[in-house]
Every structure is written in structure tokens, then in C-alpha cells.
Short mmCIF file of C-alpha atoms in Angstrom, two decimals:
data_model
loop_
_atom_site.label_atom_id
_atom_site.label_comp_id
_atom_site.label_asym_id
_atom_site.label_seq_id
_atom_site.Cartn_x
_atom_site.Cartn_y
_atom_site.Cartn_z
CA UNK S 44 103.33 127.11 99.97
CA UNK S 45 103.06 129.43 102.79
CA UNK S 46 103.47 128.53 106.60
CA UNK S 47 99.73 128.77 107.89
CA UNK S 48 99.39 131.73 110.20
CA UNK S 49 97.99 131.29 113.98
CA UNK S 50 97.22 134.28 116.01
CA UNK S 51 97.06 134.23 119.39
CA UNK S 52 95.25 137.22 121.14
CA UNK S 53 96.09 137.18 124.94
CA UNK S 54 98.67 135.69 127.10
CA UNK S 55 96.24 134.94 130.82
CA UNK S 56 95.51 131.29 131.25
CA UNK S 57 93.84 130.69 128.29
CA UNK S 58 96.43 132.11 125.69
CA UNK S 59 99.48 130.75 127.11
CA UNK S 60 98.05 127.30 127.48
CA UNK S 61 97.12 127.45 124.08
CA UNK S 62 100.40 129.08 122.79
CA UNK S 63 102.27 126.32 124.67
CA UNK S 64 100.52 123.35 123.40
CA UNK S 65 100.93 124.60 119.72
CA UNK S 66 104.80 125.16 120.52
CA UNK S 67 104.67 121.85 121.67
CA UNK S 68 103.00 119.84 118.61
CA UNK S 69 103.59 121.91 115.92
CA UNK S 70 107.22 121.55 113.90
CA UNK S 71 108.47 124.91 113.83
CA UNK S 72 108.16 124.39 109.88
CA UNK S 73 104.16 123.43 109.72
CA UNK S 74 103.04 127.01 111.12
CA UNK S 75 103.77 130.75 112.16
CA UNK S 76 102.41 131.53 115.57
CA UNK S 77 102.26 134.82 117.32
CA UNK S 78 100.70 136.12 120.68
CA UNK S 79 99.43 140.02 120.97
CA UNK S 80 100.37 141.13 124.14
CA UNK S 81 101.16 143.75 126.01
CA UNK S 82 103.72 142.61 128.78
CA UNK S 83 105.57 139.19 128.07
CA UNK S 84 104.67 137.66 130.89
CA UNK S 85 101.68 135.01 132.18
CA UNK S 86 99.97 136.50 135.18
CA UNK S 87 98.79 134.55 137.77
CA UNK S 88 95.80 136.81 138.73
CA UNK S 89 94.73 134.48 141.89
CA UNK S 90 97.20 135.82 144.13
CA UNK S 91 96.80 139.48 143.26
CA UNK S 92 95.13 140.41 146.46
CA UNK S 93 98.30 139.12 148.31
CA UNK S 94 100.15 141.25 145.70
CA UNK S 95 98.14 143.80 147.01
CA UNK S 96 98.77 142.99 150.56
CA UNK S 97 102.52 142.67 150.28
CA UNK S 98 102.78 138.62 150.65
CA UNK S 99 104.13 138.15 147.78
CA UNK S 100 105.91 140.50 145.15
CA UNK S 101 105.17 141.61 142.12
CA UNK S 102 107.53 139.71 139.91
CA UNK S 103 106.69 136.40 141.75
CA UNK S 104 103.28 135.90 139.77
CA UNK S 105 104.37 137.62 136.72
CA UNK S 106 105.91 134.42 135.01
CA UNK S 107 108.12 135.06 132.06
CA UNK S 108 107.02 133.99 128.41
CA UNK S 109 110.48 133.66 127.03
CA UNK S 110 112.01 130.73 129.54
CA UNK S 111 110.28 127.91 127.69
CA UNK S 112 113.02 125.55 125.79
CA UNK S 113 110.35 125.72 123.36
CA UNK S 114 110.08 129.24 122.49
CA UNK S 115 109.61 129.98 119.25
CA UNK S 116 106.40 132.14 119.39
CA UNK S 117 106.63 135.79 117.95
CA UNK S 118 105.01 138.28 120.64
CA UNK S 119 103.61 141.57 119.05
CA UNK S 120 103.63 144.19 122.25
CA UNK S 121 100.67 145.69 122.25
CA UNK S 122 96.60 145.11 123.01
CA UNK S 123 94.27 144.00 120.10
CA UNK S 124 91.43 146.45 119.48
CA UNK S 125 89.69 145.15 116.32
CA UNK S 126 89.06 142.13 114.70
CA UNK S 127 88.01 142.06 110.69
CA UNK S 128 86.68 138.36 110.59
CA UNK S 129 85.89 138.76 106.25
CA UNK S 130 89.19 140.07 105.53
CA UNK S 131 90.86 137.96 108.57
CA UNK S 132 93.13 140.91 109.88
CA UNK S 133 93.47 141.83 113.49
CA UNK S 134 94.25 145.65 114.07
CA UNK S 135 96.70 146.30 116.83
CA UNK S 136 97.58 148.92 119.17
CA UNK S 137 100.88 148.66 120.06
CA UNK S 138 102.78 149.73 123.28
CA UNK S 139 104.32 152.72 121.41
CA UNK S 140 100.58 153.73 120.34
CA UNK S 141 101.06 152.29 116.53
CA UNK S 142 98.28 151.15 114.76
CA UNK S 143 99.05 147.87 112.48
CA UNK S 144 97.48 145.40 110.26
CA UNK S 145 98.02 141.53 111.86
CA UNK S 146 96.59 139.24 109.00
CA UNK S 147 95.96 135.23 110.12
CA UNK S 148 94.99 132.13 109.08
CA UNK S 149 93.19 130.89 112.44
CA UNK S 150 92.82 133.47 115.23
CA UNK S 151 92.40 132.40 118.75
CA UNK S 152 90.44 135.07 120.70
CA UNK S 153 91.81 134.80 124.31
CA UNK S 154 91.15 138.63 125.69
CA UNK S 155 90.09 137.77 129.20
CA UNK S 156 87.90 140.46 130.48
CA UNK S 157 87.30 143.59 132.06
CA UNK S 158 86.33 145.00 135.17
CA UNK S 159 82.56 145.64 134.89
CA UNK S 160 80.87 149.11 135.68
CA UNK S 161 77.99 150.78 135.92
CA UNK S 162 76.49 154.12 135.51
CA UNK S 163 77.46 155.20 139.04
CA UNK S 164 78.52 158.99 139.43
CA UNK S 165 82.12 159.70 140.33
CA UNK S 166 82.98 155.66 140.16
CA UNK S 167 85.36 155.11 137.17
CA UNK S 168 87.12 158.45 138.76
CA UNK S 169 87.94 157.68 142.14
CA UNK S 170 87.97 154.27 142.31
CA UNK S 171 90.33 151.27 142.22
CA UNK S 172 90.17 147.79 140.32
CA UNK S 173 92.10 144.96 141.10
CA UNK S 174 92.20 142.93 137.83
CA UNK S 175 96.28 144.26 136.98
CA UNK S 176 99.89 143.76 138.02
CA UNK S 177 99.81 147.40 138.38
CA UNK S 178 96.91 148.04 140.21
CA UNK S 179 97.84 145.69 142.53
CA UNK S 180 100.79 147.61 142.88
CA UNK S 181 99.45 150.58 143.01
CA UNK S 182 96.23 149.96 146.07
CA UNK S 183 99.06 148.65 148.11
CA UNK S 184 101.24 151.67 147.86
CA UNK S 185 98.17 154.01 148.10
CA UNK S 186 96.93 151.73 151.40
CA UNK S 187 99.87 152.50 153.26
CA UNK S 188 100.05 156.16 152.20
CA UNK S 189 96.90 156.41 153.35
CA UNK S 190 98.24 155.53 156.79
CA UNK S 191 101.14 157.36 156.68
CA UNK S 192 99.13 160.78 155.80
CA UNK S 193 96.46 160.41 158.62
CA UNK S 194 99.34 158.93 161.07
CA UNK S 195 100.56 163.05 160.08
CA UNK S 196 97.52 164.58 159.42
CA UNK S 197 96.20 166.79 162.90
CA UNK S 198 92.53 166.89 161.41
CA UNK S 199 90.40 164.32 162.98
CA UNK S 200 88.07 164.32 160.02
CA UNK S 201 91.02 163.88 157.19
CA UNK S 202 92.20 160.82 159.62
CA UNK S 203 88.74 159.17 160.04
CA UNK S 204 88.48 159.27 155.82
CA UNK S 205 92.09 158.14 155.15
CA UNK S 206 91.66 155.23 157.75
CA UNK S 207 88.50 153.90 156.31
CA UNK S 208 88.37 151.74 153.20
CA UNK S 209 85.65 150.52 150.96
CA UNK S 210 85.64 146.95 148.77
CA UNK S 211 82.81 146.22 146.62
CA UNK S 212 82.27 142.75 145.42
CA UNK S 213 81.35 139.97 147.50
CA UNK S 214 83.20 137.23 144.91
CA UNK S 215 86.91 135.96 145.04
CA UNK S 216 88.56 138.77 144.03
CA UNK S 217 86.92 141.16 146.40
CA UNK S 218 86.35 138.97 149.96
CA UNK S 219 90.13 137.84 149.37
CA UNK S 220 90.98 141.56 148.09
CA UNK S 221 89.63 143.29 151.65
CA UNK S 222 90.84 139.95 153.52
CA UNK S 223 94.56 140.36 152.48
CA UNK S 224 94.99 144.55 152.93
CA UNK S 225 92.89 144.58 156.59
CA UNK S 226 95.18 142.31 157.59
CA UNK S 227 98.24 144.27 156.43
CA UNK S 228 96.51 147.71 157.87
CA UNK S 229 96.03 145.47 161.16
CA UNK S 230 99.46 144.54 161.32
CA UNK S 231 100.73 148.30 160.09
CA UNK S 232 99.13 150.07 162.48
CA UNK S 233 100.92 148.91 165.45
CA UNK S 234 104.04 150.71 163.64
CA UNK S 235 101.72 153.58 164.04
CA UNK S 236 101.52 155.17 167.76
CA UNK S 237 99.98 157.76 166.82
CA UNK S 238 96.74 156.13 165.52
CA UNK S 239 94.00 154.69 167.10
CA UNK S 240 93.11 151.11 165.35
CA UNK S 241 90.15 151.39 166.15
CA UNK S 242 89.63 154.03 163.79
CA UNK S 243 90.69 151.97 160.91
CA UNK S 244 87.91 150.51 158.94
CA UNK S 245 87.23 148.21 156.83
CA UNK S 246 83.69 147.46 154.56
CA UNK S 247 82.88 144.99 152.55
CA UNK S 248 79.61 145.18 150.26
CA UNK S 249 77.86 143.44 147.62
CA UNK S 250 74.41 144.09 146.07
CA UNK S 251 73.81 139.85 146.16
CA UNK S 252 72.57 138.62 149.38
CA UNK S 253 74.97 135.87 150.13
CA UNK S 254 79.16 136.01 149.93
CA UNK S 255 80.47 133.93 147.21
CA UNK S 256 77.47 131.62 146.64
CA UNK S 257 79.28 129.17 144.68
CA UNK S 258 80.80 127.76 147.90
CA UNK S 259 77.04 126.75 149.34
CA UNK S 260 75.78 128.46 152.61
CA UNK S 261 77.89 126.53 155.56
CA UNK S 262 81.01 128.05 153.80
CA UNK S 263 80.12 131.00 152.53
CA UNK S 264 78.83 131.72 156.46
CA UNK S 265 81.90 130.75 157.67
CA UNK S 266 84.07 133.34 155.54
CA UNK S 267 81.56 136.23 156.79
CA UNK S 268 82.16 135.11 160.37
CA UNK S 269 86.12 134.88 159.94
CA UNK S 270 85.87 138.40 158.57
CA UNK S 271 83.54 139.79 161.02
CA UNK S 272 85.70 138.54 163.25
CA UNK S 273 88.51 140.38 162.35
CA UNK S 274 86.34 143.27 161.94
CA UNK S 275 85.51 143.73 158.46
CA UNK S 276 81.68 144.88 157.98
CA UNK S 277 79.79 143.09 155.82
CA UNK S 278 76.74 144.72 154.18
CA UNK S 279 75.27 142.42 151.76
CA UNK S 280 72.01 143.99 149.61
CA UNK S 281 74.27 146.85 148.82
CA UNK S 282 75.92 148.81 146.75
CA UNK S 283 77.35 151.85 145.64
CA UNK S 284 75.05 155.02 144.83
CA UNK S 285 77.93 158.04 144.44
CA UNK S 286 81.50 158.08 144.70
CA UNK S 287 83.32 160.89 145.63
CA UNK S 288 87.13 162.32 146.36
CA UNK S 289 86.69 161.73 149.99
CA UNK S 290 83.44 160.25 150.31
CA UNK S 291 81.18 157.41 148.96
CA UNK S 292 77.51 156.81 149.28
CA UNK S 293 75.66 153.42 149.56
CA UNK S 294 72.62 152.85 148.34
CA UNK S 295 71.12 152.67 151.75
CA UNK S 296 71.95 156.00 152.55
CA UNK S 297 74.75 155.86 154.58
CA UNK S 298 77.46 157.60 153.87
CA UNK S 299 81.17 156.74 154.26
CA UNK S 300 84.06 158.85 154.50
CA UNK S 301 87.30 157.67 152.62
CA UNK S 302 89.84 158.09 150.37
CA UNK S 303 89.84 154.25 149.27
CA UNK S 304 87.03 152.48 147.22
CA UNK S 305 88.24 149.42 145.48
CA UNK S 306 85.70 148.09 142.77
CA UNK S 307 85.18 144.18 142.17
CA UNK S 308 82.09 144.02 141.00
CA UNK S 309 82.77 141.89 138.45
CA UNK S 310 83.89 141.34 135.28
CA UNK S 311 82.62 141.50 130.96
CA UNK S 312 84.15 140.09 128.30
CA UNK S 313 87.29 142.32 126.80
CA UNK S 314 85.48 145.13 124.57
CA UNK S 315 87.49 143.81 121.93
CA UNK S 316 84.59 140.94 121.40
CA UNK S 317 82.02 143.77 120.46
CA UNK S 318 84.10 144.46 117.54
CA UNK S 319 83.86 142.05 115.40
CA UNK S 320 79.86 142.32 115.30
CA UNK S 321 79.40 138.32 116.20
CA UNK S 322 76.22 137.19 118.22
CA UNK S 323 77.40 137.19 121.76
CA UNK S 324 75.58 135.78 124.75
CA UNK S 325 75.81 138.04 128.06
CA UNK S 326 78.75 140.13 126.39
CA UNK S 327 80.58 136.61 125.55
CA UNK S 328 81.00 135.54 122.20
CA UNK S 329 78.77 133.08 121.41
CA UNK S 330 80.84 129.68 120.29
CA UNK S 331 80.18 125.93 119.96
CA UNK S 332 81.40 123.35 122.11
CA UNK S 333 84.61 122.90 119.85
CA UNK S 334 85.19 126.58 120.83
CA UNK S 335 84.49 127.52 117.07
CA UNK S 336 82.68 130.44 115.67
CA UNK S 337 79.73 129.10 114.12
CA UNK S 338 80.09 130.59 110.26
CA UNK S 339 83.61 131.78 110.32
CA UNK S 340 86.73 129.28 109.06
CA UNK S 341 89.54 129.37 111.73
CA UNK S 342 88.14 131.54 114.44
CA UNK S 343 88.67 129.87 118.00
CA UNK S 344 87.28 132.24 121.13
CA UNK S 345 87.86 130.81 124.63
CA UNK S 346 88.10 131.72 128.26
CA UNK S 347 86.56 135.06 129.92
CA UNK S 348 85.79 136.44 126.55
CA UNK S 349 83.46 133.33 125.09
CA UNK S 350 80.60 131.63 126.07
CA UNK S 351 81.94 128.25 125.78
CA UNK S 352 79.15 125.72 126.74
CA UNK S 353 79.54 123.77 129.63
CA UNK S 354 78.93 120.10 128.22
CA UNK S 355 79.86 118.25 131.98
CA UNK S 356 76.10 119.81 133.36
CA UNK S 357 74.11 118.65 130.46
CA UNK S 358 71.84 120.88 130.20
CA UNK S 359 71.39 123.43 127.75
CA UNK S 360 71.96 126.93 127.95
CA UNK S 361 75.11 126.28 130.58
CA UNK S 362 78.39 127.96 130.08
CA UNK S 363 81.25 127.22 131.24
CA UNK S 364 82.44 129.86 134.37
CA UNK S 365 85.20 132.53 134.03
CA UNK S 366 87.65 130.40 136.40
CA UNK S 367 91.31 129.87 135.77
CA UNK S 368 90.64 125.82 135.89
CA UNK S 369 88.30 126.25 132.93
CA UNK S 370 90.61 128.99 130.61
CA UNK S 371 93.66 126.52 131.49
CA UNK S 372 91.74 122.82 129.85
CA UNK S 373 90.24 125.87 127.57
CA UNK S 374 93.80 126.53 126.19
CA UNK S 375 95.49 123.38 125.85
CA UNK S 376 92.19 121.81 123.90
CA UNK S 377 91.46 124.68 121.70
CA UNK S 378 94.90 124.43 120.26
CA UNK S 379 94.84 120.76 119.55
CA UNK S 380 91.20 121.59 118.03
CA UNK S 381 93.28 124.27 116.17
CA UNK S 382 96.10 121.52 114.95
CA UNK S 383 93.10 119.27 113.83
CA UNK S 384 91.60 122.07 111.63
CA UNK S 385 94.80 122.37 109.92
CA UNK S 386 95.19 118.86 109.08
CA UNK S 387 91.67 118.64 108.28
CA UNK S 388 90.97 116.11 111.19
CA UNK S 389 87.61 116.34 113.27
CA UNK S 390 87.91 118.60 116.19
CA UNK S 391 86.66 117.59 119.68
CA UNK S 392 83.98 119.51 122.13
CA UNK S 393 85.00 120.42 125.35
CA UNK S 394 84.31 118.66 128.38
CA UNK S 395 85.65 119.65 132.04
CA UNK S 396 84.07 118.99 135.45
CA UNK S 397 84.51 121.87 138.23
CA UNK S 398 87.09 120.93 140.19
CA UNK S 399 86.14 122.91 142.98
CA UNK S 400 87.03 126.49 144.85
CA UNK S 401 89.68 127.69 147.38
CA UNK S 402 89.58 130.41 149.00
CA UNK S 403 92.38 132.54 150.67
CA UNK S 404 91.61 134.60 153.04
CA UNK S 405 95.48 135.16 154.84
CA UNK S 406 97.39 134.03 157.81
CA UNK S 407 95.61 130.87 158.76
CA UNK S 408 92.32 131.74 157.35
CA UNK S 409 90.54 130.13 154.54
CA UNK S 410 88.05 128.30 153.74
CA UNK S 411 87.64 125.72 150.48
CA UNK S 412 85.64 123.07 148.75
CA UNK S 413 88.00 120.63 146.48
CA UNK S 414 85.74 117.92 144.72
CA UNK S 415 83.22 118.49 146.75
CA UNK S 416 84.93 118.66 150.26
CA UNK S 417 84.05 121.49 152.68
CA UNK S 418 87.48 122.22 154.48
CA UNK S 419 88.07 125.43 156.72
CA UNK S 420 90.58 126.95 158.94
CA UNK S 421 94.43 125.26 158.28
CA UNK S 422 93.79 122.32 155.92
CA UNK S 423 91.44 124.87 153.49
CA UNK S 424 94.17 127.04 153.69
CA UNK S 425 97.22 123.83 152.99
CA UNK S 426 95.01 123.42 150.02
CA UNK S 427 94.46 126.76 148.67
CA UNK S 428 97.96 127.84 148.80
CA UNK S 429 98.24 124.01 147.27
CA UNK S 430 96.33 124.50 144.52
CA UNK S 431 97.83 128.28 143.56
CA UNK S 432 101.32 126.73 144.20
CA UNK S 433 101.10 123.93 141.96
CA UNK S 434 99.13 125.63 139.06
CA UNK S 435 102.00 128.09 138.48
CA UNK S 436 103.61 127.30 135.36
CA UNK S 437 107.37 127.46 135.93
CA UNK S 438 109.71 125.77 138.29
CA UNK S 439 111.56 129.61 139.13
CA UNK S 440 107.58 131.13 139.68
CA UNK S 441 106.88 128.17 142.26
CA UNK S 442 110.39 128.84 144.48
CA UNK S 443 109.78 132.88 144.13
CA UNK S 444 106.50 132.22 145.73
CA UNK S 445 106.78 129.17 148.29
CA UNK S 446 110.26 131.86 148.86
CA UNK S 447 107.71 134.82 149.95
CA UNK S 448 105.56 132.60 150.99
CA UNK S 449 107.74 131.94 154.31
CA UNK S 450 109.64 135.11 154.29
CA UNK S 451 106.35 136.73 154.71
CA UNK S 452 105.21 133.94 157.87
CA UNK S 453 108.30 134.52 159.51
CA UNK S 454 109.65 137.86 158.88
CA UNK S 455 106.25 139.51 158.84
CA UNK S 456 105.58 142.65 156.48
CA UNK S 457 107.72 145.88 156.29
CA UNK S 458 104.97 148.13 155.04
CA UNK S 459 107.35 149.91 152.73
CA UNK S 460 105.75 151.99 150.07
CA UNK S 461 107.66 151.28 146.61
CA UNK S 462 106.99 154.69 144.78
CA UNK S 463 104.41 152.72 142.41
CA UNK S 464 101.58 155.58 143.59
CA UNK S 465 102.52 158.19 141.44
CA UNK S 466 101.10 161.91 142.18
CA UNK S 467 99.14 162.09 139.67
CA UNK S 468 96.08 159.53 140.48
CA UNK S 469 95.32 156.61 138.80
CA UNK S 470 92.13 154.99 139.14
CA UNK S 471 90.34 152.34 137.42
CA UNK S 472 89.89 154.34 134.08
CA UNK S 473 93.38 154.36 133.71
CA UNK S 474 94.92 151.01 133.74
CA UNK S 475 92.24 149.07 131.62
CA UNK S 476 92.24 151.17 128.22
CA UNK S 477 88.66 150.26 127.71
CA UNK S 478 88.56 153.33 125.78
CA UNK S 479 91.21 151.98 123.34
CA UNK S 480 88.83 149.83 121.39
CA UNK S 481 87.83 150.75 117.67
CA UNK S 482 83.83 149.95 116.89
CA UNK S 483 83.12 147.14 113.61
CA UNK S 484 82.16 150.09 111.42
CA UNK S 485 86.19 151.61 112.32
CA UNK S 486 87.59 148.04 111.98
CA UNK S 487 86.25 147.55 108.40
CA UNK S 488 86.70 151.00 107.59
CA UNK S 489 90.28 150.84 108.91
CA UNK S 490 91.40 147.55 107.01
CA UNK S 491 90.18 148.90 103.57
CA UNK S 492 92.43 152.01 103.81
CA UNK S 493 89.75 154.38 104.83
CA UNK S 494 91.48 155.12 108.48
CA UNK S 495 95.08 156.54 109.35
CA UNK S 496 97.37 153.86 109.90
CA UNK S 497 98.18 155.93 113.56
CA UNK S 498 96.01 157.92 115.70
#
């Protein structure tokens, strides 16, 4: 008989975990696995924004797939863009642009997701995400070009739009996204004689009334005032109404001159979940609390991309939240609900209490909320960088980053662009191949023959 074949589809949190565990139960000889990625790495998407910033290098949260005495797992380079669930084949793009036929046993859907847009003019041109290794990259090279062009620049109007900068998204991503780079442009500028700091700007909106909710009001106050403090403006009720080259418009009217709007509004479920024509809930597919697909044998979906419910709040309708705490317990029990299928044992719903949030906000400055515990200033920020240190998977990824980590508190930054900004801009269109994604119709037309094996 055949080795059963187990697909992975993802390597964030929830695919690696997943991978990891199987490596680590399975015999080599009981089952085939292989992951569909496009980089063979594990990012640790947390500490982007001090990617971003220039805290901590690129490679430092990119943590290698291949160092585990265990590996044994096949990795297909490339993105998954289709899924045919009756003929159980997974179509693959490839990093070379190759279409190809993946056929599997049990599939385990861990896409993440996507930055979410809307139908703003101008906004998947000119602006920014921050949900990649390169776009991290990327903001901070284009950050400090934008200081070294008006530093050169004799036009007071090109120097008051390079030296303003927009972030929209009052979550994590964005509060600790315009948190990190003000404080590198605050620290820059006094390399910069010629500029005024006081002409450097930074905004901060979000359409919801409150920053990051989820922490409760005393904290979620206290991050606005450490911000405000440093001079970030805050306009909450906001949002975006045009984007332009070297201008954006809010929806209040106002508008702001710049040459940098970073978008983290948000994320939606990789597009690769609308392929497979599946009931979804809120873009999510919609799976039990064994992280099954109701109806389909051997189809697992966890993470960002399915709407697991969220059995510790008892009470129907909950789902569990897009955090790396959940996609982490998500990964290591969907694959021992995966071994349990293939033995033809009964598999187990999920069940995982919030932990609780951190929030780093640089230098000194955080604020967090572990089991419960509202902690600010020093000790929130001991146990945020706690938390991120700790959950990194490998022993060489913890001493790159408790290595920058220092380097960075005692050497300061050396605002050094790294050639990552290429001419040519790239903007958020660019660097998430949304576009990439075939519709069910091309999927089942494309498994029966009926489509080019290449485009």
C-alpha cells in the first residue's frame, strides 16, 4: 500500500506547528508530508514593525525550516492558488511561475491572510502594507529615503510631504507599526541639520473609536497618551477617502501631504479559501471544533484562514481570534487530530483560553495585559519582549534577536538604507499576489485538463 499523503499549505504559525508535530509522531514510513511555500522559512510576523524600524534585522525573525533534526518534510516553493476538494488536488503556483497538480490524502489549509482593502481610490497604488519580510524591508528603506530626499530637496512643499507619514489601523500591527518608525525618524533626524523636526510628522488613524480595544479602556488610553506624547496624532473616527502620489485625503476633509501611507487596516482570510466554493463565515472557512470541514474526508483548515470556534467562551457563534497564540495550539492539535484520522481514532475539539496581549511600543514603552494583568511602562515592556523572545522557535532565532536586541539599546540605530527600495515602486499590490488566485470554476476546469498546465 501507498504512504498516505499530508499536505500542508502554509508555513506562519499555524503550518509549521502542524508540520512539526507530524515530523515528530509520524515514522517517516506511515506518511508523505509536504508544505507549499514560498520562502523556507517561519516568520515571526510580531516583530515586523521593529523590522521596519531597524531593531532587529531581517534574517533574525525569518527562522529557517531546514535546521530541525527532524526534517524530513518535502517543501514545494511556491503559493497555493486552488484547491479541488472532489478530486483532492491542490494547484500550485510555483516561484518560477509553473502551474502543477499537488494530489493529497488530508490537506491542512494554513494560508494565513491578507491585508484587507477597500474600494478607496489611489489606495492599493500608493500605499504600503506591513504583513511581509519584504515590506518590512522595503517601508524602512523608503522611510529613510524619504529623509534623505527632503534633507536635499530646496522646495519647502516637497520637504513638508516627504517628512510627513500616514499609518492607518489602530490594531497591533499599526499602533506598534507608527510606534517603532517615529521613533527611528526621531532619532534620524538629529543626523539631519538641515531639517527642522518639527516638520516631521507622524498620524495615526483608525475608523473605530477606541485604539486596540481588546486591551480595555485604562490601557488602550495609556498607549494614545505615550504616543501623543511623543507626538504622534491620533485621529480615531477616521479613515482614508483618496490616496494620492503625494497626497492623501481623510474622510474628514483634511488633507495631508506625503509620500508615505502605510495600510493596516486589517486583515481577510488568504483568497485561496474562496476557491474551493466551501461555506465560509466572514471570509473564513467555516470548520468544526475538530478543525474539520464538515462534508469533506481529510480536509483540516486552521488559523487566519478558518473560523475555528472558540469553545473556552461558551457561547455560540464565537471564533477563535487571528492571534499567533491561537494558530500556534491551532497547529500542534490539528495535526494530532490529523494522526487520529489516519488511524481511525476519534479526533479532539479545540480548546484554548486567551492568554492575554503585549504590546510593544519601543524603547521603554509598552503597555500589556498577561492573564489578565494590566502592566505599563518597563515591566509591560520585560514582558512583551518576554513573550516574543520565548515564542521563537529556534535556539539560533532567540540569540540573533536578544543579539539585536542590545546592539540596538546600546549602539543605537545607523539609519543606513540597504538598497531593498528599488526604483521602480512597490506598493501593497505588489508583494501580496492577491491577483494570483484561480476562481472554483478555473480550479475544476484546470484539474480535468481543460486549462494550460502554465500561464
Amino acid at each position: 500500500m501507498t504512504r498516505p499523503r499530508i499536505l500542508v499549505v502554509g508555513a506562519g504559525f499555524a503550518g509549521v506547528e502542524c508540520v512539526r508535530r507530524l515530523e515528530r509522531k509520524l515514522p517517516p514510513g506511515e506518511a508523505d508530508i509536504t508544505l507549499v511555500t514560498p520562502f523556507a522559512y517561519q516568520l515571526y510576523l510580531p516583530l515586523l514593525p521593529q523590522v521596519a524600524s531597524g531593531v532587529l534585522t531581517p534574517q533574525s525573525i525569518a527562522v529557517s525550516l531546514r535546521r530541525s533534526s527532524r526534517y524530513r518534510t518535502r517543501i514545494i516553493p511556491g503559493g497555493a492558488i486552488g484547491v479541488d476538494l472532489r478530486s483532492k488536488v491542490c494547484v500550485i503556483r510555483t516561484i518560477t511561475d509553473r502551474i502543477v497538480n499537488e494530489p493529497y490524502d488530508h490537506i491542512v489549509l494554513a494560508p494565513g491572510s491578507v491585508t484587507r482593502t477597500f474600494d478607496i481610490p489611489g489606495l492599493t497604488d500608493h500605499a504600503f502594507g506591513m504583513k511581509t519580510l519584504a515590506e518590512a524591508a522595503y517601508v524602512r528603506d523608503h522611510v529613510i529615503s524619504q529623509l534623505d530626499l527632503a534633507d536635499a530637496s530646496q522646495d519647502p512643499a516637497e520637504r513638508a510631504s516627504r517628512l510627513q507619514f500616514v499609518v492607518v489601523g489602530g490594531g497591533y500591527a499599526g499602533t506598534e507599526t507608527a510606534a517603532c518608525l517615529q521613533r527611528l525618524t526621531h532619532a534620524a533626524v538629529k543626523r539631519y541639520p538641515r531639517l527642522d523636526p518639527s516638520l516631521i510628522k507622524w498620524h495615526l488613524i483608525d475608523v473605530a473609536p477606541k485604539l486596540m480595544p481588546e486591551l480595555g479602556d485604562k490601557l488602550g488610553r495609556s498607549a494614545q497618551e505615550i504616543l501623543r506624547r511623543r507626538g504622534i496624532e491620533i485621529s480615531l473616527g477616521v479613515s482614508i477617502a483618496k490616496a494620492g502620489e503625494e497626497e492623501v485625503t481623510f474622510t474628514d476633509g483634511r488633507v495631508v501631504p506625503t509620500r508615505t501611507l502605510i495600510w493596516t487596516a486589517g486583515v481577510v482570510a488568504s483568497p485561496l479559501i474562496a476557491t474551493l466554493g466551501a461555506e465560509t463565515v466572514r471570509g473564513r472557512l467555516a470548520v468544526n471544533a475538530e478543525m474539520n470541514l464538515p462534508g469533506s474526508d481529510g480536509v483540516f483548515a486552521l488559523g487566519d484562514a478558518a473560523a475555528v470556534p472558540d469553545e473556552a467562551k461558551g457561547r455560540d457563534g464565537a471564533i477563535c481570534p487571528p492571534t499567533a497564540q491561537h494558530a500556534m495550539r491551532q497547529g500542534r492539535h490539528v495535526a494530532d487530530n490529523v494522526i487520529a484520522s489516519l488511524k481511525g481514532q476519534h479526533m479532539q475539539p479545540y480548546v484554548h483560553k486567551d492568554l492575554g496581549l503585549v504590546v510593544d511600543l519601543g524603547g521603554h514603552d509598552a503597555v500589556s495585559k498577561p492573564l489578565g494583568i494590566e502592566l505599563r511602562g518597563v515591566p509591560a515592556q520585560a514582558v512583551a519582549r518576554g513573550y516574543h523572545w520565548s515564542a521563537l522557535r529556534t535556539g539560533v532565532a532567540k540569540a540573533r534577536v536578544m543579539t539585536n536586541w542590545l546592539l540596538n539599546a546600546a549602539a543605537g540605530d545607523d539609519f543606513v538604507r540597504t538598497g531593498f527600495q528599488a526604483r521602480k515602486p512597490a506598493k501593497l499590490k505588489d508583494f501580496e499576489y492577491t491577483d494570483s488566485y484561480m476562481t472554483p470554476e478555473q480550479v475544476r476546469a484546470h484539474v480535468e485538463g481543460a486549462l494550460p498546465s502554465k500561464k
